XYZ file of C-alpha atoms in Angstrom:
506
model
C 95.035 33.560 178.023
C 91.080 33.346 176.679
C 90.718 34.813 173.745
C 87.192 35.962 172.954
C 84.883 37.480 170.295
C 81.596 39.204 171.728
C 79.418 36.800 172.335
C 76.265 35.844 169.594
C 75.535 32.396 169.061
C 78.090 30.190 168.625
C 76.772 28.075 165.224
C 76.851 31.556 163.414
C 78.386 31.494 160.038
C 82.428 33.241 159.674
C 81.604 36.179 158.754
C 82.296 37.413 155.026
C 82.969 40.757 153.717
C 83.927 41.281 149.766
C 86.113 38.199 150.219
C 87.810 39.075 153.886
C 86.912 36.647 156.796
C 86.806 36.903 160.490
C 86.231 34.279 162.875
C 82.267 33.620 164.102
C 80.862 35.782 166.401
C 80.565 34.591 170.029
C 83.695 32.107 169.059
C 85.962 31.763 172.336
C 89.620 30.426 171.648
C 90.579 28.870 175.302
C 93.677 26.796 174.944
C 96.829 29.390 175.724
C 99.275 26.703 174.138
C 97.859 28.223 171.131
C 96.429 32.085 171.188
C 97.108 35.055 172.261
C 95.660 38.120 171.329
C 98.668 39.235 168.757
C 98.212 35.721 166.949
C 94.177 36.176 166.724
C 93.021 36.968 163.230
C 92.928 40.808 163.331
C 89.058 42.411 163.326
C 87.871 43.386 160.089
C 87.225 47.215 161.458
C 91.211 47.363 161.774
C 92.372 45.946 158.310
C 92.482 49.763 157.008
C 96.320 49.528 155.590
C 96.094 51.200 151.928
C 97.622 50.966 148.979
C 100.022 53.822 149.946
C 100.946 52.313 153.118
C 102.209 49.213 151.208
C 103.822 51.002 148.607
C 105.916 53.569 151.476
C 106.387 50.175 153.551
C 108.608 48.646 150.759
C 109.860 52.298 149.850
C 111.687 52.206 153.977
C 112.708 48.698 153.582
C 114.159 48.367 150.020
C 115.688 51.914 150.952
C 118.684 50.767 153.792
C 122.542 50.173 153.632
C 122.478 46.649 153.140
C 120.137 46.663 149.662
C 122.970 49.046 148.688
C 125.477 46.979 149.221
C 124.104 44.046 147.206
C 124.090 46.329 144.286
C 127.523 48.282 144.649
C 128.461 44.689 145.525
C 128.161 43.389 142.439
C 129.899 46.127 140.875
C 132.784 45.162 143.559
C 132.372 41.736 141.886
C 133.153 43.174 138.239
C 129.816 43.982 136.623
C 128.800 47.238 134.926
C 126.242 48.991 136.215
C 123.363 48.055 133.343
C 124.344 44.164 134.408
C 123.842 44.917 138.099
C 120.596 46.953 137.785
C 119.311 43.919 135.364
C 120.116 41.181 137.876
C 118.525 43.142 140.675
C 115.714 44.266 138.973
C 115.042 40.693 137.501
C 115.388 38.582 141.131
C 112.719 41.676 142.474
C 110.159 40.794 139.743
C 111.034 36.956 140.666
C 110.174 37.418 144.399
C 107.352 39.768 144.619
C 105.233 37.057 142.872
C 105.678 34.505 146.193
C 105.319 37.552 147.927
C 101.451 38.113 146.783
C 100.874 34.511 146.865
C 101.548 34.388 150.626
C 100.512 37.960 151.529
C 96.827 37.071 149.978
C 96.054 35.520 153.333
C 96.658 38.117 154.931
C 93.642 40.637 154.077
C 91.400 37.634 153.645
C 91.772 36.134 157.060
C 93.540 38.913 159.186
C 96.368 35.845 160.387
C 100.021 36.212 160.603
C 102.860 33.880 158.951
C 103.283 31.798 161.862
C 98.985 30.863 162.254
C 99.131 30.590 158.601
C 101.892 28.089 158.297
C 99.610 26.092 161.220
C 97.482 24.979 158.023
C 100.428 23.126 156.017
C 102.664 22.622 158.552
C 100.142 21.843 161.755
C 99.860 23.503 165.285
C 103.085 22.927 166.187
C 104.933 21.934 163.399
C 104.397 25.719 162.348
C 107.024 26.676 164.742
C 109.736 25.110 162.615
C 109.417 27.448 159.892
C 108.494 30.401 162.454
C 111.973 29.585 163.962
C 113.946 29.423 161.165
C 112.481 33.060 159.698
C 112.533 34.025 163.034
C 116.929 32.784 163.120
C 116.921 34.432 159.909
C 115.855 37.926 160.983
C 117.478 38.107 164.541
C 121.013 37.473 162.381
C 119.841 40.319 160.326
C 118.277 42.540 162.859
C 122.471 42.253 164.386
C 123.764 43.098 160.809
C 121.629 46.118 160.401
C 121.946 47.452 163.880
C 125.810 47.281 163.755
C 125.547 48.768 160.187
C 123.909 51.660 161.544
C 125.756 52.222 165.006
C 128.785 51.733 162.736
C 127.649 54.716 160.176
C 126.709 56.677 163.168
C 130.479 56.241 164.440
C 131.844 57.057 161.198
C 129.652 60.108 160.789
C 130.317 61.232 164.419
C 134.170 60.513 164.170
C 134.654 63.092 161.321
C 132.596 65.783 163.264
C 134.390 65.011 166.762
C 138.085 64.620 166.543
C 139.638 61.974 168.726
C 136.401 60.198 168.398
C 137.906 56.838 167.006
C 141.072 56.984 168.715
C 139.139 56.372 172.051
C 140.010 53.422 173.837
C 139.164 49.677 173.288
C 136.494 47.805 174.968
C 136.134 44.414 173.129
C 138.774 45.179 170.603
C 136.728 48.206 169.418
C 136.704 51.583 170.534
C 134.262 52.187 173.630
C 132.451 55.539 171.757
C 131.374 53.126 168.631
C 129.872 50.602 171.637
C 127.574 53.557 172.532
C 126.971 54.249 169.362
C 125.430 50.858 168.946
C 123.644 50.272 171.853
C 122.056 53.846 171.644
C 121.294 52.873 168.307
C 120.214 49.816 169.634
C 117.401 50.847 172.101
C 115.954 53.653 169.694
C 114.811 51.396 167.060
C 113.250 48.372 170.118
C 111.605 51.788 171.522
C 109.588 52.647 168.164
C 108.902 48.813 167.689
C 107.325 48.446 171.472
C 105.239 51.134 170.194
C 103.323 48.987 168.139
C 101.956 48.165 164.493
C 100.619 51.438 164.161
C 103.557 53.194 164.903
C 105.240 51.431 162.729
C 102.886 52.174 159.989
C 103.346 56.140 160.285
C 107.262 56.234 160.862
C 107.598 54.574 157.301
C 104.446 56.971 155.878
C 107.704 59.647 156.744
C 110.655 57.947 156.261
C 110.204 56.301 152.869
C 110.408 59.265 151.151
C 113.351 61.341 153.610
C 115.871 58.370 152.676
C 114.936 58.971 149.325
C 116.038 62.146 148.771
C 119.193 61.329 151.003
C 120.511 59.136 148.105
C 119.947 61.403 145.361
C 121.835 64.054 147.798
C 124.713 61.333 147.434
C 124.370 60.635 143.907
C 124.442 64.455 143.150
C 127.705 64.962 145.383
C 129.820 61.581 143.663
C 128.437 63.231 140.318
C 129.648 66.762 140.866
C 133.019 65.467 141.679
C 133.517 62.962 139.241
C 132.629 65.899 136.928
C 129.229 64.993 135.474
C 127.342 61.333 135.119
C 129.733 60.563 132.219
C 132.239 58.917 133.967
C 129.573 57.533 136.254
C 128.460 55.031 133.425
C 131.589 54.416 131.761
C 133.003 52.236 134.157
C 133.515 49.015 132.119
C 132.430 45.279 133.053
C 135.268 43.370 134.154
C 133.071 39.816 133.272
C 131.682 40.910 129.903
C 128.706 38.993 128.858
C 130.175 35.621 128.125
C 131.693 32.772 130.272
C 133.098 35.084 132.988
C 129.998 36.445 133.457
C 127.175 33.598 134.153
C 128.898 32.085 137.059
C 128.230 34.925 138.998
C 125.288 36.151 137.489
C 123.268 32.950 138.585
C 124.275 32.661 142.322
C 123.740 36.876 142.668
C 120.365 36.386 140.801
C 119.790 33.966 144.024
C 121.431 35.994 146.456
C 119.313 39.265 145.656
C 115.681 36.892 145.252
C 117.242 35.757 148.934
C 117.531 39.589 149.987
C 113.420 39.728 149.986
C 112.992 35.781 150.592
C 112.492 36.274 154.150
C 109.326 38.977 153.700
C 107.949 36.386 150.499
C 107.555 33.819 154.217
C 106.048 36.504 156.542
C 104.322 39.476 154.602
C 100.872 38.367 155.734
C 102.310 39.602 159.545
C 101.274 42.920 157.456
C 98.948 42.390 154.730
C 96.841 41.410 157.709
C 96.437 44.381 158.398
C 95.527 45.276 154.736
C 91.864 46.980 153.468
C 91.988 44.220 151.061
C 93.563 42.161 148.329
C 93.827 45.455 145.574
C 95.790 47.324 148.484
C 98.537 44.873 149.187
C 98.673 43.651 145.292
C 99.268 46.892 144.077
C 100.445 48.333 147.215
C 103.822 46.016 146.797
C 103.987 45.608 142.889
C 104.422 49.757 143.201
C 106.655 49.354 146.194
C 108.863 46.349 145.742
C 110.437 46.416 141.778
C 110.357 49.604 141.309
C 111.776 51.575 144.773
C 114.771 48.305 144.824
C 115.315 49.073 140.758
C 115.593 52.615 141.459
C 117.752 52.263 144.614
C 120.002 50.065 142.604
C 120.645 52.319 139.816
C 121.831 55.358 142.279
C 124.172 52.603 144.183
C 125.979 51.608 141.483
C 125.809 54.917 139.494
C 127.443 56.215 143.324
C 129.901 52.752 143.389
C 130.759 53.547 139.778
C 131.644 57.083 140.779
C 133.701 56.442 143.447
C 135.373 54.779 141.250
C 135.813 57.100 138.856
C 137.109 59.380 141.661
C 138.786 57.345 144.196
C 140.040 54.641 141.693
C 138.667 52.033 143.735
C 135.111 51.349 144.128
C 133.627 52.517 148.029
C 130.928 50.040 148.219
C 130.030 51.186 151.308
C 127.608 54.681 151.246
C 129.128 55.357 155.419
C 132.566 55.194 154.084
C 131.939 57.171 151.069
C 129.834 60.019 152.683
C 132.380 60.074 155.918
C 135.022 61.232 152.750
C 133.465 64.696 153.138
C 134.287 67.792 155.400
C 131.262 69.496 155.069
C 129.572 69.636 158.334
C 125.773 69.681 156.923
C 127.118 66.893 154.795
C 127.839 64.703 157.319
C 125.164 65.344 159.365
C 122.620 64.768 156.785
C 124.100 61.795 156.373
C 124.114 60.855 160.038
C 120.157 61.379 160.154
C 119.383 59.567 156.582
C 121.406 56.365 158.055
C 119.576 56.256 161.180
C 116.148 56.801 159.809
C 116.720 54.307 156.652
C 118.323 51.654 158.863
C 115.729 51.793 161.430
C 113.101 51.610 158.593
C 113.723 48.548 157.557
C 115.203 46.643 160.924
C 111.898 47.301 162.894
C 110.249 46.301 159.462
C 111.804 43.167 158.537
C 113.801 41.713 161.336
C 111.231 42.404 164.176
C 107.644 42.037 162.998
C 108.292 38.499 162.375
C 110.013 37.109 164.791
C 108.240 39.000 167.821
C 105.084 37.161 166.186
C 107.332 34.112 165.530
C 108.780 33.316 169.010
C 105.081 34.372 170.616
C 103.437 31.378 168.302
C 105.797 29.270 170.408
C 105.042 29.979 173.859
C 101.739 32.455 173.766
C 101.080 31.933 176.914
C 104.654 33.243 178.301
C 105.604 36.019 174.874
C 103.342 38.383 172.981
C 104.286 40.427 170.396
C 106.111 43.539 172.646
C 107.665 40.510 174.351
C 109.096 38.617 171.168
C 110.486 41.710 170.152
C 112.859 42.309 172.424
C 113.910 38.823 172.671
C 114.714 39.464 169.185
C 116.856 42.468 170.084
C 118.807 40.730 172.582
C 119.435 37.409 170.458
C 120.150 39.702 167.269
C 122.854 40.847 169.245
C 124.542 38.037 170.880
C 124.518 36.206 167.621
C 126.877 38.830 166.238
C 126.497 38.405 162.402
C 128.108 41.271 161.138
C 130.901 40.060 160.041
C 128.768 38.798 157.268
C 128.926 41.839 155.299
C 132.975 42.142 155.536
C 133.194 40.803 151.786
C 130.552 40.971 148.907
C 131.652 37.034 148.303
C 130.374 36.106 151.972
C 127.496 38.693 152.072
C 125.968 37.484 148.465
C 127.306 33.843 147.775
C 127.483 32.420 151.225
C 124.835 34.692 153.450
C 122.038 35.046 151.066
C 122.547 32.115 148.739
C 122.126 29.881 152.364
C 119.262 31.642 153.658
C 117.560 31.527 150.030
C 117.477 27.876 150.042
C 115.666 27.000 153.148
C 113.462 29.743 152.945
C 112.545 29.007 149.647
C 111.639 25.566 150.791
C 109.889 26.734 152.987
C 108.007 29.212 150.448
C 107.044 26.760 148.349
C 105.099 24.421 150.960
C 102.755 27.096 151.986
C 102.358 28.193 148.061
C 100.643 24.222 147.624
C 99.349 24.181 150.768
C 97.151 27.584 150.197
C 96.646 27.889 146.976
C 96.860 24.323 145.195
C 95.764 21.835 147.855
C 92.879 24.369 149.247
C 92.321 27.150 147.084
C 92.767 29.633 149.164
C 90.092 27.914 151.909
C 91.245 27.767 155.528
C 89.323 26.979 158.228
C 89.850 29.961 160.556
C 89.119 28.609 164.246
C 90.738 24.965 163.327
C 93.907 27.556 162.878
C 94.121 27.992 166.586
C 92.074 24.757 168.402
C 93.698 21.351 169.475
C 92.335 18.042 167.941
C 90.774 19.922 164.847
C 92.202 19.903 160.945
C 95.266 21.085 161.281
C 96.498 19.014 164.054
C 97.833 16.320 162.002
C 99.737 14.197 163.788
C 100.300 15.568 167.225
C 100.260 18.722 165.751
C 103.044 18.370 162.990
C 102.235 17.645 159.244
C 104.614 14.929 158.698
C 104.229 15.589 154.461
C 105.265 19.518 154.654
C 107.968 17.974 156.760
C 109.283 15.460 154.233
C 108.526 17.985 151.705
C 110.698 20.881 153.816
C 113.790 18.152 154.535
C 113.812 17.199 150.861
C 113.774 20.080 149.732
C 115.780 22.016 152.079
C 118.877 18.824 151.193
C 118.487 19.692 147.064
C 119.069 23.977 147.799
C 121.495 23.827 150.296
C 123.486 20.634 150.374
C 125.657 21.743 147.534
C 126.553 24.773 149.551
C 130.157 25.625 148.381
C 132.918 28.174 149.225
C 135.842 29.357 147.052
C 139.170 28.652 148.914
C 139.731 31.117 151.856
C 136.099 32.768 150.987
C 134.341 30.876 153.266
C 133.135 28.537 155.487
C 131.521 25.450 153.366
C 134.259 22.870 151.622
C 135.625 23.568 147.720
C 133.760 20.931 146.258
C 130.122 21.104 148.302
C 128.949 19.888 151.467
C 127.245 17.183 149.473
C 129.288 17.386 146.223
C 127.146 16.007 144.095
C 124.615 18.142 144.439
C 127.362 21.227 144.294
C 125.701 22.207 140.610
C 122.615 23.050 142.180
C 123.881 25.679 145.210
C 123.836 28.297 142.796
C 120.090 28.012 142.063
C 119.350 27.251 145.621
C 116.280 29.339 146.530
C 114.305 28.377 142.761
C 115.967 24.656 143.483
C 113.887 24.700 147.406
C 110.808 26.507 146.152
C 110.573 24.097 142.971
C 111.300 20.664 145.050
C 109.261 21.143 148.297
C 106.631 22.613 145.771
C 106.617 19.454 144.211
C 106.827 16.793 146.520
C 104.211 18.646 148.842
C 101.646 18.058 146.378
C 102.620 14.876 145.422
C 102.835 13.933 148.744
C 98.925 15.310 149.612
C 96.889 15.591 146.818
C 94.004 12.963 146.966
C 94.900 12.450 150.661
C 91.445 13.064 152.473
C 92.493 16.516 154.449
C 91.900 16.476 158.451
């Protein structure tokens, strides 16, 4: 593929509006190892993305099953419902400031994650990063789409009777199969759609699955007789030694939660009117919709509770424990519309725009998409989500440390090594500034392997909980799992700049 910019003369200046850059005019991008028309930076006339649409993007994402169940999780875990909302609130403030460090390239330069990793990481080292985000959100794009074809089974089950007593295909009933694929092909159809699509389904949705909590949180209320006994559900861990060995790792597992969008928010703050619209587009979106979505889950959890006398800390469990028909319905359509919200969000846009920066030639961005469908569900990674030990400690606290290495490369690279200066045509040509050492940045990889060993290599499971040994993979670094995604951000931080600064760049 040739990608190409009308032509003017070639030695023009970039261009340079109010601190947003597009590549020269007449500038022609041959070599199809490298571009393709969804990895070129995106045209200055089409970076029109507003505050609002920022702010409603992280109001469909933070608003999905699986960011309830890290907070009615750690109620399941023994915490009250003020030391759940603090821990959650406190790893969103934590994250969303990566999360503007990264995204700033995104308005200024109109590049995705993947071309903007090219400057640290090099051509083609860039695809090691781009492959692990993109690993990370095909294993998530499986857990949210058999989240929702499971709610939609659930739902369906209490309105059709026999429903779940159908027979097994696979060891699970055939009717919760359809419910999955169905479920399945509806959310890759809105993604094929495109960017723009995307950008008006969560203008809608953001505030629908809103309103479909509160509908919850008023129902667990009004039978638990009022909000009292809501909030009186006591903390098993108290605030003293019981309670800091879990608050640390969960503090890590809920900064993980978002750690994947910290790596590839610039695939949409590219698409931003400028820096002011993405800044205050996510500080409005991310803290404050995930704080507020936290306090109905575990003011819901702590009802159930309260009326169950065990806590549902699942909202497709607890909703399917009603027989009114609008009920259920309503909550049929507010699971389908929050889960797709955030799967085509944050499990697709990146690693459609990951797996086309390795082969542009073969995979654009329609293309990568559905490979990420298909992968997603071959990998199978529900089972993830079966405890609130594997989901939080294992899950999230693994995923936090690499991508948190990962994080805090591109955080030197862009901001402390070159100021936020990137040479926008070397992003995508052979032989040029970024192409290292045949194409890979040997430093960001030293940096990414040292600091990937420190976050995870003292990965540890509780006996029977999991899948890494009692005392750490590499015990002696076993104090350090539970601050794995700081520990990765911190270390590669670190030893990237050591490693570079004063190095003549090229």
């Amino acid at each position: 593929m040739t990608a190409t910019v009308p032509p003017t003369p070639s030695d023009s200046p970039i261009p340079e509006q109010a601190g947003r850059v597009e590549l020269p005019p007449g500038t022609v991008l041959t070599d199809n190892r490298f571009v393709n028309d969804d990895l070129l930076p995106v045209p200055l006339a089409r970076r029109r993305w507003t505050t609002y649409n920022f702010a409603a993007l992280w109001v469909g994402m933070a608003h999905n099953i699986p960011s309830w169940l890290l907070a009615s999780g750690l109620v399941a875990l023994g915490m009250d419902w003020k030391q759940a909302v603090f821990t959650i609130a406190l790893a969103n403030v934590i994250v969303l400031a990566p999360m503007l460090l990264t995204g700033h390239a995104g308005p200024k330069y109109g590049i995705p994650f993947p071309v903007l990793a090219r400057a640290s990481f090099g051509l083609r080292g860039a695809n090691l990063p781009a492959l692990i985000r993109a690993g990370v959100a095909c294993a998530w794009f499986g857990i949210q789409t058999w989240i929702g074809g499971q709610g939609i089974f659930v739902l369906l089950g209490k309105l059709f009777g026999g429903w779940a007593e159908a027979s097994e295909v696979g060891g699970q009933p055939w009717t919760l199969w359809v419910c999955f694929v169905l479920f399945w092909a509806l959310e890759l159809a809105i993604i094929y759609r495109g960017m723009e699509a995307l950008r008006r389904f969560e203008n809608w949705a953001a505030p629908f699955v809103i309103v479909g909590a509160l509908v919850l949180l008023v129902w667990i209320a009004n039978k638990a007789g009022g909000l009292g006994p809501l909030l009186d559900q006591p903390s098993r861990l108290g605030w003293g030694a019981d309670f800091w060995p879990v608050f640390f790792p969960s503090l890590m597992g809920m900064i993980a939660f978002w750690s994947t969008l910290s790596l590839n928010i610039p695939d949409f703050t590219r698409f931003g009117a400028g820096q002011r619209a993405q800044v205050w587009g996510q500080t409005l979106g991310l803290p404050t919709t995930m704080t507020l979505f936290a306090l109905l889950s575990v003011f819901v959890t702590s009802g159930s509770q309260a009326v169950y006398g065990a806590a549902v800390w699942d909202p497709v469990a607890l909703a399917a424990r009603t027989d009114n028909v609008f009920g259920l319905l309503f909550a049929l359509v507010t699971v389908l519309v929050a889960t797709i919200s955030v799967n085509i969000a944050a499990n697709v846009v990146s690693p459609a725009y990951d797996l086309a920066n390795l082969a542009p030639r073969l995979i654009n961005f329609r293309t990568g998409a559905l490979v990420t469908g298909v992968v997603g569900v071959l990998i199978m990674p529900w089972k993830l989500t079966e405890t609130p030990e594997l989901y939080i400690f294992t899950w999230l606290g693994l995923v936090g440390g690499l991508l948190g290495t990962v994080a805090g490369i591109l955080i030197a690279d862009y901001w402390l090594i070159r100021r936020t200066v990137l040479d926008l045509p070397a992003l995508y040509t052979p032989g040029g500034r970024y192409w290292y050492t045949s194409g890979w940045n040997l430093r960001a990889v030293a940096a990414f392997v040292v600091g990937g060993v420190l976050a995870v290599g003292g990965s540890h499971s509780a006996p029977g909980k999991g899948p890494f040994p009692e005392d750490g993979l590499i015990p002696f670094l076993k104090p350090l799992a539970d601050y794995g995604w700081a520990v990765g951000l911190g270390a590669s931080l670190v030893v990237y700049v050591g490693l570079t600064a004063g190095r003549r760049r090229t």
